[in-house]
PDB file of C-alpha atoms in Angstrom:
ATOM      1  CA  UNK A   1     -25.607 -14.149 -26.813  1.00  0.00           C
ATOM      2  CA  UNK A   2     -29.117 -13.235 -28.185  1.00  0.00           C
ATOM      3  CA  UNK A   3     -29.935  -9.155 -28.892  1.00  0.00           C
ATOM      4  CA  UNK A   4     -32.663 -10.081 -26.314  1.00  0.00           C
ATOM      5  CA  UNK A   5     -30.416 -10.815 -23.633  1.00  0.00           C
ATOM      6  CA  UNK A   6     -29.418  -7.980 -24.274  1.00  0.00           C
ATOM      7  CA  UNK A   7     -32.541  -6.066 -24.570  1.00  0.00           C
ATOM      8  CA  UNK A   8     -33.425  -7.377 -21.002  1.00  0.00           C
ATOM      9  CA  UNK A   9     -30.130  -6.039 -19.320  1.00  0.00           C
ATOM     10  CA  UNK A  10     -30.494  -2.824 -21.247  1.00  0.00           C
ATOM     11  CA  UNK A  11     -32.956  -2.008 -24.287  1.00  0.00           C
ATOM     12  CA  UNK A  12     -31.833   1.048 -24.910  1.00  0.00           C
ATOM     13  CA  UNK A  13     -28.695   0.048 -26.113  1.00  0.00           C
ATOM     14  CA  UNK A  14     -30.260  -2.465 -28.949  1.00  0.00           C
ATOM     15  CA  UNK A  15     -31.312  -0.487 -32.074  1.00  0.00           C
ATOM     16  CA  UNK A  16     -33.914  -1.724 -34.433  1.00  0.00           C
ATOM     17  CA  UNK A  17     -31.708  -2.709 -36.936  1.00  0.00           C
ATOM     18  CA  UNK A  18     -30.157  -5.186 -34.586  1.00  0.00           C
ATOM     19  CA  UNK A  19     -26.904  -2.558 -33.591  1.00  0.00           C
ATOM     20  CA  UNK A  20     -25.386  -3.001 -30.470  1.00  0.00           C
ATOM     21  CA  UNK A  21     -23.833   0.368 -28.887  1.00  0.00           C
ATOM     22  CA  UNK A  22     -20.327  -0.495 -27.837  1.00  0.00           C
ATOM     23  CA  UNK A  23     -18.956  -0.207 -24.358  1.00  0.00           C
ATOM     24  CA  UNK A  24     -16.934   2.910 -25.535  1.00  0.00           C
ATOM     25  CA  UNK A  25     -20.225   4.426 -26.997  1.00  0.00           C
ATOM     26  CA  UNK A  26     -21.931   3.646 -23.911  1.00  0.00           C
ATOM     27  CA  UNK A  27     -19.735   5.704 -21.913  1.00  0.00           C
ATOM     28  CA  UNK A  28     -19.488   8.736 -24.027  1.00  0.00           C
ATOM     29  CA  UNK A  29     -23.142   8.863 -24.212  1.00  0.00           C
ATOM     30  CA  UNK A  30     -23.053   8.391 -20.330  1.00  0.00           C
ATOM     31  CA  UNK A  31     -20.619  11.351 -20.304  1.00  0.00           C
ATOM     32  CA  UNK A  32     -22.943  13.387 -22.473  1.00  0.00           C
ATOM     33  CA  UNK A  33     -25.760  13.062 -20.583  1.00  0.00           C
ATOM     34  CA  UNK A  34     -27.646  11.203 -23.093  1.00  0.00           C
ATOM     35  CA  UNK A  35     -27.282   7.369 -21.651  1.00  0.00           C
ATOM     36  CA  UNK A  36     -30.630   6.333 -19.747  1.00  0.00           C
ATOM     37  CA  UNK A  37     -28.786   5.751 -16.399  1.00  0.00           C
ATOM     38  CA  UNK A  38     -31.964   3.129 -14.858  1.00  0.00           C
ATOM     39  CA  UNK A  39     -29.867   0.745 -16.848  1.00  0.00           C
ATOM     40  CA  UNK A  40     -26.678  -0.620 -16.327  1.00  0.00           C
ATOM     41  CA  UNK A  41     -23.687  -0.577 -18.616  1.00  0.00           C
ATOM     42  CA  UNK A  42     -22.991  -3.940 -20.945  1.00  0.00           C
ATOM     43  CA  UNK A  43     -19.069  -4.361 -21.047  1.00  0.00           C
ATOM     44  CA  UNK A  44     -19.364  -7.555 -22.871  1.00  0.00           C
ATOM     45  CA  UNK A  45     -21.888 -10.262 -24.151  1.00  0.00           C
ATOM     46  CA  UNK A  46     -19.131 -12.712 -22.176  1.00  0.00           C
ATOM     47  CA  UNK A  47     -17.025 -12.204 -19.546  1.00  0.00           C
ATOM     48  CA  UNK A  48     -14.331 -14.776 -21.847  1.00  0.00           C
ATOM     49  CA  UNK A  49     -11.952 -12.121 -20.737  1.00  0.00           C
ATOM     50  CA  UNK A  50     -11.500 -13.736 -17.460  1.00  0.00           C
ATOM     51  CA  UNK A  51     -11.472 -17.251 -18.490  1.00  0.00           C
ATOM     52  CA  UNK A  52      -8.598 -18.140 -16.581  1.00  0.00           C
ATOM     53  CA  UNK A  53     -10.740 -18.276 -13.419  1.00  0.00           C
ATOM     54  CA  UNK A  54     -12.310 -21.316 -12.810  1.00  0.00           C
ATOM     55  CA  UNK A  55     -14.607 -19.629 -10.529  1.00  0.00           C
ATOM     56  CA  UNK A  56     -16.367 -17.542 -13.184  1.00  0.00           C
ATOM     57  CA  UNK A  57     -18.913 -18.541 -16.032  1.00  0.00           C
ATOM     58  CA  UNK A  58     -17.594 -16.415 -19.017  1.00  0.00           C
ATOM     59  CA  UNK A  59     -20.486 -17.090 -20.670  1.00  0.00           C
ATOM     60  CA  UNK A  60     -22.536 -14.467 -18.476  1.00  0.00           C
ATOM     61  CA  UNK A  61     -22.750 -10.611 -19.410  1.00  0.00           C
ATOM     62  CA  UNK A  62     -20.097  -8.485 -18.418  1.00  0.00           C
ATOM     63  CA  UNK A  63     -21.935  -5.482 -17.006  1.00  0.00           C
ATOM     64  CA  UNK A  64     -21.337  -2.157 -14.894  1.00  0.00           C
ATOM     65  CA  UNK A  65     -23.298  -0.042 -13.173  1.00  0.00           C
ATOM     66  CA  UNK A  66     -23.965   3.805 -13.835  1.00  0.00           C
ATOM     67  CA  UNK A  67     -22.591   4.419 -10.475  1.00  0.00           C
ATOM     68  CA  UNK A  68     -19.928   2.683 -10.242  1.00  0.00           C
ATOM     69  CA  UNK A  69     -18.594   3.995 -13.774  1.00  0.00           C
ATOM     70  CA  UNK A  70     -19.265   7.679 -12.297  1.00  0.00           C
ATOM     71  CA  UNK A  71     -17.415   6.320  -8.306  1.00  0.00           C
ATOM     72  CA  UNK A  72     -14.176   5.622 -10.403  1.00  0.00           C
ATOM     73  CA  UNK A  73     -14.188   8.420 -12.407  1.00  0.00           C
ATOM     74  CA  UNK A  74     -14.434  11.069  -8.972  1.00  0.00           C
ATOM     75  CA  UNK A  75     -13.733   9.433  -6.500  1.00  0.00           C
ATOM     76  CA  UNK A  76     -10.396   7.350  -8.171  1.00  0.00           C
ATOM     77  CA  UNK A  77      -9.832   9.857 -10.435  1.00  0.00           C
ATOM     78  CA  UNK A  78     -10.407   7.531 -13.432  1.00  0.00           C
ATOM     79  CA  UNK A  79     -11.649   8.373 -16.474  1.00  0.00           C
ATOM     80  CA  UNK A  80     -14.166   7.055 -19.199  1.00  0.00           C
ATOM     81  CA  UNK A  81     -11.079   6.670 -21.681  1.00  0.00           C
ATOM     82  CA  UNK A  82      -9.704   3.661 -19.451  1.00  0.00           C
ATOM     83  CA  UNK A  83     -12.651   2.270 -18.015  1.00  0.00           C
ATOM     84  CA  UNK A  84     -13.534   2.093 -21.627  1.00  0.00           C
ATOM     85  CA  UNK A  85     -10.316  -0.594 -22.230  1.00  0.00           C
ATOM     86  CA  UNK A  86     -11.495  -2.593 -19.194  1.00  0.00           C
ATOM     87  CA  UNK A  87     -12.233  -5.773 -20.933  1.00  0.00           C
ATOM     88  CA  UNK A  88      -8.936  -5.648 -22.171  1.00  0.00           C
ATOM     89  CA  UNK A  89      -7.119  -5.124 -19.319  1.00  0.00           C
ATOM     90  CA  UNK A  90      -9.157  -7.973 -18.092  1.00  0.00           C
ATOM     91  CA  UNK A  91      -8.538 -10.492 -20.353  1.00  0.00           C
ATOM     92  CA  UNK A  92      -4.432  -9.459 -20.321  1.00  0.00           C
ATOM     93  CA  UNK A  93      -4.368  -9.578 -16.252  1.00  0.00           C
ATOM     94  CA  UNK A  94      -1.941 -10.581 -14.158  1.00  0.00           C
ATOM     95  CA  UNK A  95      -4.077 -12.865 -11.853  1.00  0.00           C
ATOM     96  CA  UNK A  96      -6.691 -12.820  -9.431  1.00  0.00           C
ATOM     97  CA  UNK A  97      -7.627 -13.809  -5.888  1.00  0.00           C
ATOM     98  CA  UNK A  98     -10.923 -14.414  -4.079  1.00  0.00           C
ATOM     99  CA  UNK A  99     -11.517 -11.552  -1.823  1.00  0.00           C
ATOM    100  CA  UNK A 100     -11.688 -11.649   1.880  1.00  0.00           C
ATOM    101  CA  UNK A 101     -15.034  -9.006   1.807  1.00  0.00           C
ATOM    102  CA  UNK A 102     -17.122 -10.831  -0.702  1.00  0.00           C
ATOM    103  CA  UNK A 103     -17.476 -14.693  -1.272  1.00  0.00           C
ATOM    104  CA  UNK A 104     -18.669 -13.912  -4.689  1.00  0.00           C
ATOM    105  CA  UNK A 105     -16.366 -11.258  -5.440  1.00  0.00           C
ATOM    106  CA  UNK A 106     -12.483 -11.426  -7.017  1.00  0.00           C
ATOM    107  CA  UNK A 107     -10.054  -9.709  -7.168  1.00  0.00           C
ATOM    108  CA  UNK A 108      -8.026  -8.847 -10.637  1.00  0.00           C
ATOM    109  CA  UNK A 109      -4.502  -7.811 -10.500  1.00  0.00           C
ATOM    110  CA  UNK A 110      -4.825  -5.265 -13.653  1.00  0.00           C
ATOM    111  CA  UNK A 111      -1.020  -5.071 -15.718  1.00  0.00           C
ATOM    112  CA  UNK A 112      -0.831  -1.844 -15.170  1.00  0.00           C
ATOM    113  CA  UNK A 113       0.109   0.675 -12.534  1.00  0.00           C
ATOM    114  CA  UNK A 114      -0.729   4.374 -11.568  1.00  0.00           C
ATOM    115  CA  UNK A 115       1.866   7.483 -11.411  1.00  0.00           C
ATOM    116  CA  UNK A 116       3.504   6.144  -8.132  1.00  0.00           C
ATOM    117  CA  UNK A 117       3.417   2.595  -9.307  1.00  0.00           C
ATOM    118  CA  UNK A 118       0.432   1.286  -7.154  1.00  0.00           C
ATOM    119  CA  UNK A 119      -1.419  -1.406  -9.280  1.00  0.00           C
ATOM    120  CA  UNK A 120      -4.820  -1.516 -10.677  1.00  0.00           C
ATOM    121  CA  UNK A 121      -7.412  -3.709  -9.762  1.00  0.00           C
ATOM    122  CA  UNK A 122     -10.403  -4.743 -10.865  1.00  0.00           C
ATOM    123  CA  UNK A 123     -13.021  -6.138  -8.694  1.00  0.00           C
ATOM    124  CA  UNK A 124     -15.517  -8.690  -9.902  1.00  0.00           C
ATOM    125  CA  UNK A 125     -18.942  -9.600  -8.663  1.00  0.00           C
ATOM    126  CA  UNK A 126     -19.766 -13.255  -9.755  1.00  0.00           C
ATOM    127  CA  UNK A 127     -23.452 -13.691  -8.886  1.00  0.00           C
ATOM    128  CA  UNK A 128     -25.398 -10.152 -10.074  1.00  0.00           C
ATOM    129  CA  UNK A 129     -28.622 -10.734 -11.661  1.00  0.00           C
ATOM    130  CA  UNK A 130     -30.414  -7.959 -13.619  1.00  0.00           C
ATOM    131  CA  UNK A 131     -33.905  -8.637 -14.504  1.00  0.00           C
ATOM    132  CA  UNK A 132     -33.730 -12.327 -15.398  1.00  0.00           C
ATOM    133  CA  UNK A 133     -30.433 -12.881 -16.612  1.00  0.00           C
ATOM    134  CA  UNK A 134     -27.306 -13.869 -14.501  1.00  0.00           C
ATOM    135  CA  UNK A 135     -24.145 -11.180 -15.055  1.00  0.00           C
ATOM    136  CA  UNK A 136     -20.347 -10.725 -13.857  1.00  0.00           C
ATOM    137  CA  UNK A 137     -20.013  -7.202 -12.846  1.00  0.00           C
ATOM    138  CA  UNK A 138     -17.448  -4.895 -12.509  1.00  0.00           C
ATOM    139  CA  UNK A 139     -17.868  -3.380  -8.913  1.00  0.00           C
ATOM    140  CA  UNK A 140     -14.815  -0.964  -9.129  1.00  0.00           C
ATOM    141  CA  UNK A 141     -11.794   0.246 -10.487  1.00  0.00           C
ATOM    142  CA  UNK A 142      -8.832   1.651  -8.704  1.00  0.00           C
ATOM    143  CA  UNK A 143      -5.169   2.034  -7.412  1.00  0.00           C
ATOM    144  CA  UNK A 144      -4.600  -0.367  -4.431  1.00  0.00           C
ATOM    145  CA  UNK A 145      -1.994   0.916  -1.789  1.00  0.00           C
ATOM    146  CA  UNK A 146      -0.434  -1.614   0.125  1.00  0.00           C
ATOM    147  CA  UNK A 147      -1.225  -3.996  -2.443  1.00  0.00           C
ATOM    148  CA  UNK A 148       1.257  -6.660  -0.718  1.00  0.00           C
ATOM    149  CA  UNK A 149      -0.334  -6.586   2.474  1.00  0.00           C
ATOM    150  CA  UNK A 150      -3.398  -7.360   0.830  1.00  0.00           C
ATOM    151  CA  UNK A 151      -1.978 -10.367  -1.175  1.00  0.00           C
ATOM    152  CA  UNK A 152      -0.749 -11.993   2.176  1.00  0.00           C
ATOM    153  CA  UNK A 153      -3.890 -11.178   4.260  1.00  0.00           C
ATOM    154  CA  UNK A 154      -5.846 -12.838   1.297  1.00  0.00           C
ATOM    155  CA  UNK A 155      -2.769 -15.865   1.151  1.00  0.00           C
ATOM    156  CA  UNK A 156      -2.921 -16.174   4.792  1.00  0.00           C
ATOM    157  CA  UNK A 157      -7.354 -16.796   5.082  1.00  0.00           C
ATOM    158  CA  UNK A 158      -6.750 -19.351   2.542  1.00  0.00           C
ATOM    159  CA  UNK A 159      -8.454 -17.876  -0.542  1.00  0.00           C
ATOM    160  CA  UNK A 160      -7.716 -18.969  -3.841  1.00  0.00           C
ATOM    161  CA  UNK A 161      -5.212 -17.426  -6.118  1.00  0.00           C
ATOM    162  CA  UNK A 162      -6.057 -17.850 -10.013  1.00  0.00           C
ATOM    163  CA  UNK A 163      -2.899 -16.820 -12.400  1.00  0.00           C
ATOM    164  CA  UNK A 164      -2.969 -16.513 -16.202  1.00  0.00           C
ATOM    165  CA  UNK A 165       0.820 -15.441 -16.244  1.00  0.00           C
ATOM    166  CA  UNK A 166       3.099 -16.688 -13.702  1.00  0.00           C
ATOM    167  CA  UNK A 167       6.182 -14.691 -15.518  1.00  0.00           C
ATOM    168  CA  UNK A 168       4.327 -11.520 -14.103  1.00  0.00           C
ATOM    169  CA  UNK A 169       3.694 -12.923 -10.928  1.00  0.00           C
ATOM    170  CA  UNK A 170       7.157 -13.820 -10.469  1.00  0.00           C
ATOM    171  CA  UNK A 171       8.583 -10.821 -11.431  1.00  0.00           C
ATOM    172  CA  UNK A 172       6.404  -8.661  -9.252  1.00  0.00           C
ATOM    173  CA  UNK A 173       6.854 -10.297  -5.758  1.00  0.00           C
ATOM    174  CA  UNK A 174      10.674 -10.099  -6.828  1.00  0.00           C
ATOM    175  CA  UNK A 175      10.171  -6.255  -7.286  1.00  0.00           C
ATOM    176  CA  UNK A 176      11.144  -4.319  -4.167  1.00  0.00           C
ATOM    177  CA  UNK A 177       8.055  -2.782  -3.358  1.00  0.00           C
ATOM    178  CA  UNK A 178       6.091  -6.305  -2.583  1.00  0.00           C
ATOM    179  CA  UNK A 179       7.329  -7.650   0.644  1.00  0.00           C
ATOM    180  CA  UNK A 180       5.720 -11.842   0.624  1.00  0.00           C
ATOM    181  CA  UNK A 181       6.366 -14.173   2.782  1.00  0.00           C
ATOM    182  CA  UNK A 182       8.514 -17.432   1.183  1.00  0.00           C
ATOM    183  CA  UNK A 183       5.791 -20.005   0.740  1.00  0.00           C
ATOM    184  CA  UNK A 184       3.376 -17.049  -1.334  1.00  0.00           C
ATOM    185  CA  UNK A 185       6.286 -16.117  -3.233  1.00  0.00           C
ATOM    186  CA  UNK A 186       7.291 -19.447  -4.209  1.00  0.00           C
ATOM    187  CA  UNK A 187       3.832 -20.331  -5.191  1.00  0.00           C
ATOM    188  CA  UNK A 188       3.272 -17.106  -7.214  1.00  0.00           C
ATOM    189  CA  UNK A 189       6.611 -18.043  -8.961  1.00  0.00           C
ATOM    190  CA  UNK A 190       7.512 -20.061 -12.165  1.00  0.00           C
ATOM    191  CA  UNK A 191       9.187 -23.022 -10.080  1.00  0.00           C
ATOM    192  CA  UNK A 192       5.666 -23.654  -9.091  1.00  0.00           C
ATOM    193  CA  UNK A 193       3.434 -26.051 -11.091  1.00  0.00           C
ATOM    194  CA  UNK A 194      -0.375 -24.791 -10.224  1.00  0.00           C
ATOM    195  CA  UNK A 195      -1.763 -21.820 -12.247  1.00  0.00           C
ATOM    196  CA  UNK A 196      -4.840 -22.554  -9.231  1.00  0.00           C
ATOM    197  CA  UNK A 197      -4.048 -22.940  -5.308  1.00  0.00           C
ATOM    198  CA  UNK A 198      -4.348 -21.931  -1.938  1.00  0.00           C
ATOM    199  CA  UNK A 199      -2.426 -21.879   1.457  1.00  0.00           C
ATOM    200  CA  UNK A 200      -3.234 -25.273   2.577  1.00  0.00           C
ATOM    201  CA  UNK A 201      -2.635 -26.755  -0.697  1.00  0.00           C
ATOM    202  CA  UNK A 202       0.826 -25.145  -1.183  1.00  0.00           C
ATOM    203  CA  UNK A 203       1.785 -26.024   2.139  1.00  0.00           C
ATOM    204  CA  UNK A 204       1.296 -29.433   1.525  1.00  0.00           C
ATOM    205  CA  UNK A 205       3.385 -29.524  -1.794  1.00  0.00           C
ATOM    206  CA  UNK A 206       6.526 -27.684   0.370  1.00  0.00           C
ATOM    207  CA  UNK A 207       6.386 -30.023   2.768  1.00  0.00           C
ATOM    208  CA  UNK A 208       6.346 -33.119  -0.375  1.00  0.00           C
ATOM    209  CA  UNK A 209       9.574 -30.312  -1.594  1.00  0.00           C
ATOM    210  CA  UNK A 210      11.406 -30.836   1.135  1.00  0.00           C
ATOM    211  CA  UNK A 211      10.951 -34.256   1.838  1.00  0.00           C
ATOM    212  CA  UNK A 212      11.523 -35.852  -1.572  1.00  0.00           C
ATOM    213  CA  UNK A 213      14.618 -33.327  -2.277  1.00  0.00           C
ATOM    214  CA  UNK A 214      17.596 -35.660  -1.395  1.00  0.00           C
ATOM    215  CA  UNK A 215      15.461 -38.716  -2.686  1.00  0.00           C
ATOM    216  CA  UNK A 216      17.013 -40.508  -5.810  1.00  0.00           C
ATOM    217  CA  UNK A 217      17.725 -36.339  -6.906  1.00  0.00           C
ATOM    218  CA  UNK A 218      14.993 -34.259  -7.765  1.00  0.00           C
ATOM    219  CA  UNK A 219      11.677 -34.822  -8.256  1.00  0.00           C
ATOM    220  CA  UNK A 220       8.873 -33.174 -10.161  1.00  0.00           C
ATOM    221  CA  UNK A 221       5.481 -33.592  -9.052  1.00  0.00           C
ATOM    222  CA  UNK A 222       3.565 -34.233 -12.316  1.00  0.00           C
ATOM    223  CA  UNK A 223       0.013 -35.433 -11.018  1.00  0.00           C
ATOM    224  CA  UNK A 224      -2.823 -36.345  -8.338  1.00  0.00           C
ATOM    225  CA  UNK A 225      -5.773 -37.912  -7.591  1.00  0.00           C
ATOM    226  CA  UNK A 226      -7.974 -38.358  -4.736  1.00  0.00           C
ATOM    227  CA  UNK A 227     -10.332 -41.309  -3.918  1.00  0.00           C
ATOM    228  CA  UNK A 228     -12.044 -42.080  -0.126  1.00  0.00           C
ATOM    229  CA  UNK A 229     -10.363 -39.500   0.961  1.00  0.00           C
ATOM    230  CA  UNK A 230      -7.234 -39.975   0.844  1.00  0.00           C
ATOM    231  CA  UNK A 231      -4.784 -38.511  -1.574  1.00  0.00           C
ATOM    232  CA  UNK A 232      -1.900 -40.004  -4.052  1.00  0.00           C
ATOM    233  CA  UNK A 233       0.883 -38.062  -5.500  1.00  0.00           C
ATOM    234  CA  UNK A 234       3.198 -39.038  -8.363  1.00  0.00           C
ATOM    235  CA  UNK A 235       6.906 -37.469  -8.815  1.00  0.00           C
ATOM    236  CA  UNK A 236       8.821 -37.796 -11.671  1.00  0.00           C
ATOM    237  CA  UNK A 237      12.919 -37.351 -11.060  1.00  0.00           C
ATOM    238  CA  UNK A 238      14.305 -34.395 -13.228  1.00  0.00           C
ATOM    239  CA  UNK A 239      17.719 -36.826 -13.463  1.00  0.00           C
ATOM    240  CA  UNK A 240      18.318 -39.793 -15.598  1.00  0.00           C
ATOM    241  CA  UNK A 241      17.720 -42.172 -12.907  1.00  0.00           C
ATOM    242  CA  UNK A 242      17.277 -45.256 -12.962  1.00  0.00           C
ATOM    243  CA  UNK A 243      14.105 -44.920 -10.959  1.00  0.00           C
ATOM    244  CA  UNK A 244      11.732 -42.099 -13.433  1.00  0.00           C
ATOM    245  CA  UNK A 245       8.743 -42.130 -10.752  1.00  0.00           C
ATOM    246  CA  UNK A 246       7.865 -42.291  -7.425  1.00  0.00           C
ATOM    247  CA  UNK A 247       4.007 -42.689  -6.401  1.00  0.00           C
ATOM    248  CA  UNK A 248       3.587 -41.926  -2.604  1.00  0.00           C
ATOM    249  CA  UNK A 249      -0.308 -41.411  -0.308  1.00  0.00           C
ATOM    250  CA  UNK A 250      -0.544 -38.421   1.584  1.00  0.00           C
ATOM    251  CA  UNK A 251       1.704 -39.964   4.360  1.00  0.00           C
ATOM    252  CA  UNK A 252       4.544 -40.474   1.911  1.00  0.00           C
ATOM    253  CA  UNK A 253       4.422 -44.124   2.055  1.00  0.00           C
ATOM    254  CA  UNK A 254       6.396 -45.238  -1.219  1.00  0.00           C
ATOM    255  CA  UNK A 255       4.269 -47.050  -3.280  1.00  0.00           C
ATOM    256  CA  UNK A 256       6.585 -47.831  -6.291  1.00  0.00           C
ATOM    257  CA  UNK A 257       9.419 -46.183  -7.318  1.00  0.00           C
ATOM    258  CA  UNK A 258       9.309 -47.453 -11.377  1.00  0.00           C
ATOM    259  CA  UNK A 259       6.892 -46.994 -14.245  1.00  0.00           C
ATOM    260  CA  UNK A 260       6.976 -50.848 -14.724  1.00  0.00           C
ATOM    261  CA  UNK A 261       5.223 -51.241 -11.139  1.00  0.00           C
ATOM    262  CA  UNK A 262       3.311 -48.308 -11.045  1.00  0.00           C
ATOM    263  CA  UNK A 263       0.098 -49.813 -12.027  1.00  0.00           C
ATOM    264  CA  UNK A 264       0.637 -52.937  -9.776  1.00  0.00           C
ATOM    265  CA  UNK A 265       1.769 -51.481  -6.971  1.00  0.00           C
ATOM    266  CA  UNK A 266      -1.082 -48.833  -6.729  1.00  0.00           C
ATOM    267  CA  UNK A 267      -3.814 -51.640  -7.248  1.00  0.00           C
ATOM    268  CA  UNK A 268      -1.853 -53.663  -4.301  1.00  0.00           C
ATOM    269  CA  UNK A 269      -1.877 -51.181  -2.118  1.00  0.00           C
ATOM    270  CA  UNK A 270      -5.284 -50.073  -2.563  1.00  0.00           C
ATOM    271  CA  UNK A 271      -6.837 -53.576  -2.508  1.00  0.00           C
ATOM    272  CA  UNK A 272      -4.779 -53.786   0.797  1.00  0.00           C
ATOM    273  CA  UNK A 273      -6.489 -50.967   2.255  1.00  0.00           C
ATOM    274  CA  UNK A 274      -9.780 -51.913   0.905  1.00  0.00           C
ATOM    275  CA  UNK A 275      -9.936 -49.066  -1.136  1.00  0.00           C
ATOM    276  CA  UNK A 276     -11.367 -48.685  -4.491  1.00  0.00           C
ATOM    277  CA  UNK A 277      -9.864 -46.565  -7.095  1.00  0.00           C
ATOM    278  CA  UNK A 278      -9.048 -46.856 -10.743  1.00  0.00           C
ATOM    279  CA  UNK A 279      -5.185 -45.508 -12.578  1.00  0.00           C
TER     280      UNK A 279
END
């Protein structure tokens, strides 16, 4: 990112020798009175910290506003010392979710939690502009009570979940203070595939679960594709049978049920249906 990208989010903060105040200096300058609060904050030239959502260009300016720096500091009780690690805690999150408030909003499950173990979060606004240039901005900072509820109201309208580490995940809907229901907790755990999903989408690879368990033994879903439509799944068994895949359309018609007649059988079946889609 150019110094005048910079320069047209916030001048002051580019010096003439071509310096760049850091985040950190930002806020103690803000804290001593001597930051020029008509601009906003620059976190970062990127917002790579958040890469992990697909949602997000990371190569926009991470920014923050003067007010919103100053809301979590007395109203959450937050100071400039951790605000100041925010892209950290960013880029070493948990997950994040699309929130139910904002369409271009997210949510970030921070790794870290306050004195009575409520998370942080970190909430995201995706389509800021200052001046000219396009930004991701931090919109807040705080401990989220009832954080549960909040993941299963979010589950439930079929937002989007984005996880960069399901190990986390796992281990904190397992934890006795976040009461999920099955099909959330199963998708936020390891046994699940997708590091990107919602509702509908792990609803319809339960119901696949469940009706491919007792099938030749167990099956792994390993791929999909979609074409007019319709969709295609292929399993591979997790056994040393004798049959290593199964391809199936979203009605779990069998297609094939061996690497030998994958390619075949898929072409059949699609020229049969007068459908037109390349393996």
């Amino acid at each position: 990112m150019s110094d005048d990208t910079i320069k047209n989010i916030n001048k002051t903060i580019v010096h003439e020798d071509g310096k760049i105040d850091s985040f950190d200096k930002q806020l103690i300058n803000l804290s001593g009175g001597i930051f020029d609060v008509r601009f906003p904050l620059v976190v970062s030239d990127n917002t790579n910290c958040l890469s992990y959502i697909s949602t997000i260009n990371e190569s926009k300016p991470l920014t923050m506003m003067v007010s919103t720096a100053i809301k979590i500091r007395e109203k959450h009780d937050i100071g400039f010392a951790y605000v100041s690690q925010v892209n950290d805690l960013l880029k070493n999150s948990i997950m994040a979710f699309e929130s139910l408030k904002h369409d271009t909003s997210v949510i970030v499950l921070l790794d870290d939690y306050d004195d009575i173990d409520d998370p942080m979060i970190a909430v995201c606004r995706t389509d800021k502009k200052v001046g000219y240039v396009d930004v991701n901005e931090i919109t807040s900072i705080y401990d989220r009570e009832r954080f549960s509820s909040l993941l299963q109201r979010t589950y439930n309208n079929n937002c989007t979940f984005f996880i960069n580490n399901k190990e986390k995940t796992e281990q904190i809907v397992n934890s006795f203070q976040f009461q999920v229901l099955d099909d959330l907790k199963f998708a936020l755990s390891t046994s699940y595939d997708k590091y990107s999903f919602n509702k509908c989408q792990v609803e319809q690879d339960l119901l696949l679960n469940v009706e491919f368990s007792d099938y030749l033994g167990y099956w792994k879903r390993i791929d999909q594709t979609e074409s007019n439509g319709s969709i295609y799944y292929c399993f591979e068994s997790k056994d040393d049978s004798s049959y290593p895949f199964l391809v199936v359309d979203e009605d779990l018609n069998v297609l094939c049920e061996s690497f030998e007649e994958l390619e075949d059988a898929v072409e059949n079946y699609l020229s049969e249906n007068e459908l037109d889609m390349s393996i």
